[in-house]
CSV table of C-alpha atoms and ligand atoms in Angstrom, one decimal:
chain,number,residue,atom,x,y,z
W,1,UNK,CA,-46.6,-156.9,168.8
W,2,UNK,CA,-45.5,-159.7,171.0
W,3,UNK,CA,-46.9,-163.0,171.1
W,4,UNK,CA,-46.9,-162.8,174.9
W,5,UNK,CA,-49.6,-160.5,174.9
W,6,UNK,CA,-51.5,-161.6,172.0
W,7,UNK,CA,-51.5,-165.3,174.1
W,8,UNK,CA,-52.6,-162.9,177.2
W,9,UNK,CA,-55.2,-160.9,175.8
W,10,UNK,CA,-56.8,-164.5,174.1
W,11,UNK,CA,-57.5,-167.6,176.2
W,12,UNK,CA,-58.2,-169.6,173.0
W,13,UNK,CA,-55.0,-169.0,171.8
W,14,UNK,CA,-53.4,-169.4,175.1
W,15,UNK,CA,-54.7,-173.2,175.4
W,16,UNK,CA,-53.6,-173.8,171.9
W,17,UNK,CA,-50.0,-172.8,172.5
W,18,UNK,CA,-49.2,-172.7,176.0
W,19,UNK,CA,-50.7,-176.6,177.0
W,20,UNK,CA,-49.0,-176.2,180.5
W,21,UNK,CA,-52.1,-178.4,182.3
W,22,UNK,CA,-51.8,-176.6,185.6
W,23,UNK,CA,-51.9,-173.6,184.0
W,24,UNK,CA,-55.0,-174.6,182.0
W,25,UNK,CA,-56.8,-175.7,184.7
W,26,UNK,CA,-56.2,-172.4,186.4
W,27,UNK,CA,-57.6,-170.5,184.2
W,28,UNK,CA,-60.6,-172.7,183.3
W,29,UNK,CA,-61.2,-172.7,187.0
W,30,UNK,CA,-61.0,-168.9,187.0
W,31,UNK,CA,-63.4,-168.8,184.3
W,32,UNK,CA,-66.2,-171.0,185.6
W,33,UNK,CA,-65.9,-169.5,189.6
W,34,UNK,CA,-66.9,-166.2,187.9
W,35,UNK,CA,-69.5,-167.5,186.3
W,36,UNK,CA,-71.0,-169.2,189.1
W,37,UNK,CA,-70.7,-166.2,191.0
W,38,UNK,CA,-72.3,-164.7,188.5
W,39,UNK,CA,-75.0,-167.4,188.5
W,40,UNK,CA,-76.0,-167.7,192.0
W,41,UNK,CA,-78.2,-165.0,193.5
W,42,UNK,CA,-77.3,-162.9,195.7
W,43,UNK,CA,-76.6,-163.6,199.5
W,44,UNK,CA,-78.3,-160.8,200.7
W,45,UNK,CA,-81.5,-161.8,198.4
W,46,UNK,CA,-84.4,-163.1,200.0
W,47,UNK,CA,-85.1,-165.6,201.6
W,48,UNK,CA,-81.4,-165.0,202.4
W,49,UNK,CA,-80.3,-168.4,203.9
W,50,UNK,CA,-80.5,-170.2,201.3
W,51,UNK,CA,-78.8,-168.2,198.9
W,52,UNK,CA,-76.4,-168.5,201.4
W,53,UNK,CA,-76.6,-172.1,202.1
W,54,UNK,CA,-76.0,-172.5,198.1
W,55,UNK,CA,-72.7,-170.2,198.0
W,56,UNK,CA,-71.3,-171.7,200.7
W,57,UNK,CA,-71.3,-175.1,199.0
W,58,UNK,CA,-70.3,-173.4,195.9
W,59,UNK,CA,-67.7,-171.3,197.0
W,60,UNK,CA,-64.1,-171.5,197.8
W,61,UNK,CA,-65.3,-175.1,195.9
W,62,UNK,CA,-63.5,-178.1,194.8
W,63,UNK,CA,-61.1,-179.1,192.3
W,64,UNK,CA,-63.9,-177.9,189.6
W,65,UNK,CA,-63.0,-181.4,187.3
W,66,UNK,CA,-65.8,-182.0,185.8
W,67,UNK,CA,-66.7,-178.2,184.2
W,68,UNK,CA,-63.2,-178.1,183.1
W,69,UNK,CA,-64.0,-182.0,181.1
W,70,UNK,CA,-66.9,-180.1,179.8
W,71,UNK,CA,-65.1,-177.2,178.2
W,72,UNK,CA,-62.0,-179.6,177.1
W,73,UNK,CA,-64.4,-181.9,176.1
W,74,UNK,CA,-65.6,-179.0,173.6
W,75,UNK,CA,-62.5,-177.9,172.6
W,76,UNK,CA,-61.6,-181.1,171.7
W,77,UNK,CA,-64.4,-181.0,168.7
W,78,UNK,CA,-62.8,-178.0,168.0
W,79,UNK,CA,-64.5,-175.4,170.1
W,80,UNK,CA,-63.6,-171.8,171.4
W,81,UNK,CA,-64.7,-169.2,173.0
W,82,UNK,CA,-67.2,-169.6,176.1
W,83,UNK,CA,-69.9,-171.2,174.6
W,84,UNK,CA,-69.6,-173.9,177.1
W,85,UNK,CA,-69.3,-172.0,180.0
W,86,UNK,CA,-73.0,-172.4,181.2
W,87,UNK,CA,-73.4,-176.2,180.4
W,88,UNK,CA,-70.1,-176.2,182.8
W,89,UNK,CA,-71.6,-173.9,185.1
W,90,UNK,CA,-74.7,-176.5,185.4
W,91,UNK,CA,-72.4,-179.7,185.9
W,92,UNK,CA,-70.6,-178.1,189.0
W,93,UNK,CA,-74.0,-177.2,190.7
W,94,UNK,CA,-75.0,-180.5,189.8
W,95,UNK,CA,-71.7,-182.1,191.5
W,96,UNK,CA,-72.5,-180.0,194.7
W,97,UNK,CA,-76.0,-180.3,195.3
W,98,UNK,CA,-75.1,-184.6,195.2
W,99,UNK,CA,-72.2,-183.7,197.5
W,100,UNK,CA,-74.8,-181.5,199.7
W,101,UNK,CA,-77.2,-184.7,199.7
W,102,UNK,CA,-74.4,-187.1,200.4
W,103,UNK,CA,-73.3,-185.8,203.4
W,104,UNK,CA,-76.5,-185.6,205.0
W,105,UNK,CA,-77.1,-188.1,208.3
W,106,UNK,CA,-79.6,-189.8,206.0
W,107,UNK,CA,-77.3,-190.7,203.5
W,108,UNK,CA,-73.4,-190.6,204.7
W,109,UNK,CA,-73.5,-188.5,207.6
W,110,UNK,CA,-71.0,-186.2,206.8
W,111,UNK,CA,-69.5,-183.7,209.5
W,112,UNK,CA,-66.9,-181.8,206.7
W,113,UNK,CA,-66.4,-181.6,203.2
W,114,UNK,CA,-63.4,-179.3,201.7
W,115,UNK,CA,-62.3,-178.5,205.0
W,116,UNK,CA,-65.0,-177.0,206.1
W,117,UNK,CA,-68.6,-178.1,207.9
W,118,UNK,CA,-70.9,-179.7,205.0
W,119,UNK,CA,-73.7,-177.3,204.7
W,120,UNK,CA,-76.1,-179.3,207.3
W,121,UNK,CA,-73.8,-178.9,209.6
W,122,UNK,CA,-73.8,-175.2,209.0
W,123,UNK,CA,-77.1,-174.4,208.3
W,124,UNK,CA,-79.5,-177.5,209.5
W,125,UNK,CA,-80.8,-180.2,207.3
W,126,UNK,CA,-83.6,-178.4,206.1
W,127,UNK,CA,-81.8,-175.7,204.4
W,128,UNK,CA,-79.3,-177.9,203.5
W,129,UNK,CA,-81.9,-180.5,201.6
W,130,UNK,CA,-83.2,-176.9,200.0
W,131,UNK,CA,-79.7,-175.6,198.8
W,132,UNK,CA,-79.1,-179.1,197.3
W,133,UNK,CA,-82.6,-178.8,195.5
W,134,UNK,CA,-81.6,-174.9,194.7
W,135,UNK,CA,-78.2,-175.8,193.3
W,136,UNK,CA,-79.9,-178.7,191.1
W,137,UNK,CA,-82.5,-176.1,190.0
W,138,UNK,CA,-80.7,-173.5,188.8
W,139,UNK,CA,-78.2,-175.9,186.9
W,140,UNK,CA,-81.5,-176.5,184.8
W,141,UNK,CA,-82.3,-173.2,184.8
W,142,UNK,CA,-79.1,-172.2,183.3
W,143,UNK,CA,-78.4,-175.1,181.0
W,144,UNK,CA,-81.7,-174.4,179.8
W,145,UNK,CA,-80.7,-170.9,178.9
W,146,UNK,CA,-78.2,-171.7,177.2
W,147,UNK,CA,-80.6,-173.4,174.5
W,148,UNK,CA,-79.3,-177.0,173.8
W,149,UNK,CA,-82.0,-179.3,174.4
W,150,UNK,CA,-79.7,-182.2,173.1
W,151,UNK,CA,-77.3,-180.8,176.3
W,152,UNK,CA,-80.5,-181.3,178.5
W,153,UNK,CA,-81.8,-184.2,177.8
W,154,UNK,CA,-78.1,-186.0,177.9
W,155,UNK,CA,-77.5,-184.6,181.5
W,156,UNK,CA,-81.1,-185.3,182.8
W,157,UNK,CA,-81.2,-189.2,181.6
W,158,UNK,CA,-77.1,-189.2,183.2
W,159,UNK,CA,-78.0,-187.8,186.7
W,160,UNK,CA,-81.4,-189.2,187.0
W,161,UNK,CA,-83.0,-192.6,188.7
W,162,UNK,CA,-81.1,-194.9,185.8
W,163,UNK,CA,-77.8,-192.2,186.6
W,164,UNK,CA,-76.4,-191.0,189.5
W,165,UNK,CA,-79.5,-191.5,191.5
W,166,UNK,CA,-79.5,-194.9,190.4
W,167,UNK,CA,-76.4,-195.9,192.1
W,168,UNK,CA,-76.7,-193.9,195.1
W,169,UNK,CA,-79.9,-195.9,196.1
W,170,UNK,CA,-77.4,-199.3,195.4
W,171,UNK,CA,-75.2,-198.0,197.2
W,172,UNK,CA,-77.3,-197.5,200.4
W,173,UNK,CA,-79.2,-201.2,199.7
W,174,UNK,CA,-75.7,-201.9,200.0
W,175,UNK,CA,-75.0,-205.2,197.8
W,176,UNK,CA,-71.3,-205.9,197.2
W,177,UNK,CA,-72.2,-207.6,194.0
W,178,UNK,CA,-73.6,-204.3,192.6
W,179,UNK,CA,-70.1,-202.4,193.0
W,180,UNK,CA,-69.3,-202.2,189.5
W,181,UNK,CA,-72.9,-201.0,188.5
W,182,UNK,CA,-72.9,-198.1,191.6
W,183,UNK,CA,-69.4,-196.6,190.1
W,184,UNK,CA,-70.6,-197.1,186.6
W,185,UNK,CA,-74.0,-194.5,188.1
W,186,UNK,CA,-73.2,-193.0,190.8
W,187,UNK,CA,-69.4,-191.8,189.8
W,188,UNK,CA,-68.8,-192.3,186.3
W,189,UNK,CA,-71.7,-191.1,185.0
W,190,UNK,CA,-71.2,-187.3,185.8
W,191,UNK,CA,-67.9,-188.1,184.4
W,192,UNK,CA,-69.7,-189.1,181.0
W,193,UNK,CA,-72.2,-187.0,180.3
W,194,UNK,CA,-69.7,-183.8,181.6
W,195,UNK,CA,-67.2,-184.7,178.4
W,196,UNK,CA,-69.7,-185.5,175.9
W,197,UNK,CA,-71.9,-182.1,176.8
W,198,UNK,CA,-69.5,-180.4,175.7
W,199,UNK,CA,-69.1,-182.1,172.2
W,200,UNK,CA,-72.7,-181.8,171.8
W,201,UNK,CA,-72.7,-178.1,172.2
W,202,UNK,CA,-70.0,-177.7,169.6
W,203,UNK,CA,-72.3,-179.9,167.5
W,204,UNK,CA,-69.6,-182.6,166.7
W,205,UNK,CA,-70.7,-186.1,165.2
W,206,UNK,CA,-71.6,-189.2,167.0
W,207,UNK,CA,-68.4,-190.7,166.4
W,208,UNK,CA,-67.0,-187.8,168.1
W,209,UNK,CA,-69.8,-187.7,170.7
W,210,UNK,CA,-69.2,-191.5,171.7
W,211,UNK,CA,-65.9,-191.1,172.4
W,212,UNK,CA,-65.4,-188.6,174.9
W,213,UNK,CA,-68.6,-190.5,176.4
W,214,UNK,CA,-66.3,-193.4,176.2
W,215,UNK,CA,-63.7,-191.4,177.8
W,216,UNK,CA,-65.3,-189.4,180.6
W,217,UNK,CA,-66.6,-193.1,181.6
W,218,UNK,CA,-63.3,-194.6,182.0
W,219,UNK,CA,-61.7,-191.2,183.5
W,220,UNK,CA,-64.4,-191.5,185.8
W,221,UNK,CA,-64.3,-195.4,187.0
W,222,UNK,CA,-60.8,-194.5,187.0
W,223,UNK,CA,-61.0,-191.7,189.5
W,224,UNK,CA,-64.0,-194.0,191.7
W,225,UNK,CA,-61.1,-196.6,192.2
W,226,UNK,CA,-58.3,-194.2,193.1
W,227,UNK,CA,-60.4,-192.7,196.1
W,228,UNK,CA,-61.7,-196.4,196.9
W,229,UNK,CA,-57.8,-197.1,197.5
W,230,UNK,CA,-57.4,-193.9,199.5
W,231,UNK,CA,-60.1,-194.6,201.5
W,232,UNK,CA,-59.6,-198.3,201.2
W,233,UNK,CA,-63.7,-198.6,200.7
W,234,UNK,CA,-65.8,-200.1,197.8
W,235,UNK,CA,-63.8,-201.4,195.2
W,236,UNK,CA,-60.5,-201.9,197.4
W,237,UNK,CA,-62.0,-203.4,200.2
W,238,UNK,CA,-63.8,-205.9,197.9
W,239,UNK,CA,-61.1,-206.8,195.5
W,240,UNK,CA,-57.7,-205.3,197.4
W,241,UNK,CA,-55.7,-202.4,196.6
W,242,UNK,CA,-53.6,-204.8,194.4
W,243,UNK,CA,-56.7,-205.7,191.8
W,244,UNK,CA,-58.0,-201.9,192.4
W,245,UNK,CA,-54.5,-200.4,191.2
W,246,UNK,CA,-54.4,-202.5,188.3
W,247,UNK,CA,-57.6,-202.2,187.4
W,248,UNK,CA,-57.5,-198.6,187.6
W,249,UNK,CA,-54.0,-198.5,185.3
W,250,UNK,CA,-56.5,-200.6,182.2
W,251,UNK,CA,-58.8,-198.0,182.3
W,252,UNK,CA,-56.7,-194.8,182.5
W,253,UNK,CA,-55.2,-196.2,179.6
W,254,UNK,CA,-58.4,-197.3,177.9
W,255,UNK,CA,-59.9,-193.8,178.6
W,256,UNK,CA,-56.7,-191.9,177.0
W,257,UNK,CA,-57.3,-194.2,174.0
W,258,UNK,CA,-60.6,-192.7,173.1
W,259,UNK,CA,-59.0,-189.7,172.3
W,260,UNK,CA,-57.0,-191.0,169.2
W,261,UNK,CA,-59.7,-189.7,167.1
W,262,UNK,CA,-59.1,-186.0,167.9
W,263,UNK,CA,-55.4,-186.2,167.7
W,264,UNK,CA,-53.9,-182.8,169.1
W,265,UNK,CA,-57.3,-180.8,169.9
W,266,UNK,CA,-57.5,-183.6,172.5
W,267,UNK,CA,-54.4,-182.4,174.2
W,268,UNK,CA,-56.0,-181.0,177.6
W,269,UNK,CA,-58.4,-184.1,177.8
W,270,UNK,CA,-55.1,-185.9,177.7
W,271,UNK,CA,-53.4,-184.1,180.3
W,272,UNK,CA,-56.1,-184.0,182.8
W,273,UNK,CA,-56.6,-187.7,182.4
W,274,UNK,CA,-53.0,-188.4,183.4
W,275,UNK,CA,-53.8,-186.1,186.7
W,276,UNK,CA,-56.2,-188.4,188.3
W,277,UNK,CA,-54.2,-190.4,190.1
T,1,GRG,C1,-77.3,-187.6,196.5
T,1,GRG,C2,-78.3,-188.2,194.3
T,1,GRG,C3,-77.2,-188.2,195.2
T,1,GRG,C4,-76.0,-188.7,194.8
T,1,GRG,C5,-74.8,-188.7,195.5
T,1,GRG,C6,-71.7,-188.4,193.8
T,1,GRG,C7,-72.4,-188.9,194.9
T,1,GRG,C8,-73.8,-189.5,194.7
T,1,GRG,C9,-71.9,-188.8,196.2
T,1,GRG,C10,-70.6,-188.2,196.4
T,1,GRG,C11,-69.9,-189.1,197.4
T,1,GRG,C12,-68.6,-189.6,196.8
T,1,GRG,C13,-67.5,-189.9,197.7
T,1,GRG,C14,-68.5,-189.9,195.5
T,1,GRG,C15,-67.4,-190.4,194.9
T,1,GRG,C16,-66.8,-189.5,194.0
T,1,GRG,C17,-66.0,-188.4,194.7
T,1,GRG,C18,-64.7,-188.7,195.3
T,1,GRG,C19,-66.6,-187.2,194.8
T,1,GRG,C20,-65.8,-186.0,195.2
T,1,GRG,O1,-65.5,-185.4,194.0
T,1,GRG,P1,-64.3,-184.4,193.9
T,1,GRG,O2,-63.0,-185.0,194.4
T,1,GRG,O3,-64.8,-183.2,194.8
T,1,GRG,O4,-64.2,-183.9,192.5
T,1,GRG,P2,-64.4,-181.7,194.8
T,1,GRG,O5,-64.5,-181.2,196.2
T,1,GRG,O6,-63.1,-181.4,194.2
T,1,GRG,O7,-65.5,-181.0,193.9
């Protein structure tokens, strides 16, 4: 029979031979916005609005980066299959109940995220502090399921008050000298401990394990300082867009030289890196 549909019929062998990154990341994406659909209860489940509130944040959805570093990150310690689908599943929620709590007019005061109303904005701070809580939840819930407590404990200690939490509350003190410690938390960090889940589902080594922590870390500072030069905030408007680029360039390159380790399984790490720009 044709390789074409033995590449069709089998995603693992479809990432193996046909490393076209956009087409990658198109079917990763497919893969994990089933899932969470899967995941999420039920709009019409009671109490309905914030079942609501939680899809709407969920779904069209973002760029989905960080699931797709946890199943490359996998695949990279030689992977296949779905087994990392839920971990992936967990770190998106996770991503969007921050984004939820971001926008709120306690925090940033957000009127739109992805071209749309942030979910206050749609359905009142209350419900939107709940979804953001709900979202967080069930990304336990599910990562729990998925029985890894090595996976849990690395993305609790990443996304709690010495993680992401960590540097949003420098971030609203507010200290320019703490710029490089709230990108390190409140950024790279999801970055981090996205990558290295998945090696720690396959069970790889600590060598293995350090260095896609090394590398989601870098990919991550990385993509902070990019959107600090779009927006020509924190990093740029400290250090100017000149510094920013550069520094930017050094750890791009720093994060792609992690991966020498792997050598070709590290292929689709590889290519996303070079697409955050
Ligand atoms: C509320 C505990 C708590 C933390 C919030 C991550 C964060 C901390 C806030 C998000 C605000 C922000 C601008 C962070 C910088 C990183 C960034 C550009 C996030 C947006 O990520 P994308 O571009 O979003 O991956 P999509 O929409 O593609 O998912």
């Amino acid at each position: 029979m044709s390789q074409d549909k033995d590449r069709i019929g089998s995603p693992d062998r479809w990432t193996r031979f046909e490393m076209d990154i956009k087409k990658y990341i198109a079917h990763k994406k497919n893969i994990i916005d089933k899932a969470l659909d899967k995941y999420l209860p039920l709009a019409r489940l009671k109490p309905q609005v914030i079942h609501k509130a939680m899809r709407y944040s969920i779904f069209p959805g973002g760029k989905r980066i960080r699931p797709i570093f946890t199943i490359a990150g996998f695949e990279a310690c030689g992977g296949k299959g779905d087994l990392a689908v839920p971990v992936a599943c967990g770190v998106e929620l996770i991503h969007s109940y921050t984004l939820i709590h971001d926008d709120m007019p306690c925090m940033d005061n957000d009127d739109f995220r992805r071209g749309k109303h942030t979910c206050h904005k749609k359905f009142g701070e209350d419900i939107a502090l709940l979804a953001g809580d709900g979202l967080l939840t069930l990304a336990f819930q599910i990562i729990a399921e998925s029985g890894n407590i090595d996976v849990i404990k690395e993305i609790s200690k990443a996304i709690g008050t010495r993680g992401i939490i960590g540097g949003q509350v420098a971030d609203i003190l507010g200290k320019d000298k703490d710029i490089e410690y709230i990108n390190l938390k409140k950024t790279a960090a999801l970055f981090e401990t996205a990558v290295k889940s998945g090696g720690i589902i396959k069970g790889a080594g600590k060598r293995e394990i350090d260095a896609l922590g090394n590398f989601g870390r870098d990919i991550g500072l990385t993509f902070q300082l990019l959107d600090d030069l779009k927006d020509e905030d924190g990093y740029a408007r400290l250090y100017g867009a000149g510094r920013t680029k550069e520094k930017a360039e050094f750890l791009a390159k720093r994060a792609k030289s992690h991966l020498k380790i792997f050598g070709k399984r590290a292929d689709a790490l590889l290519k996303l890196a070079g697409l955050i720009r």
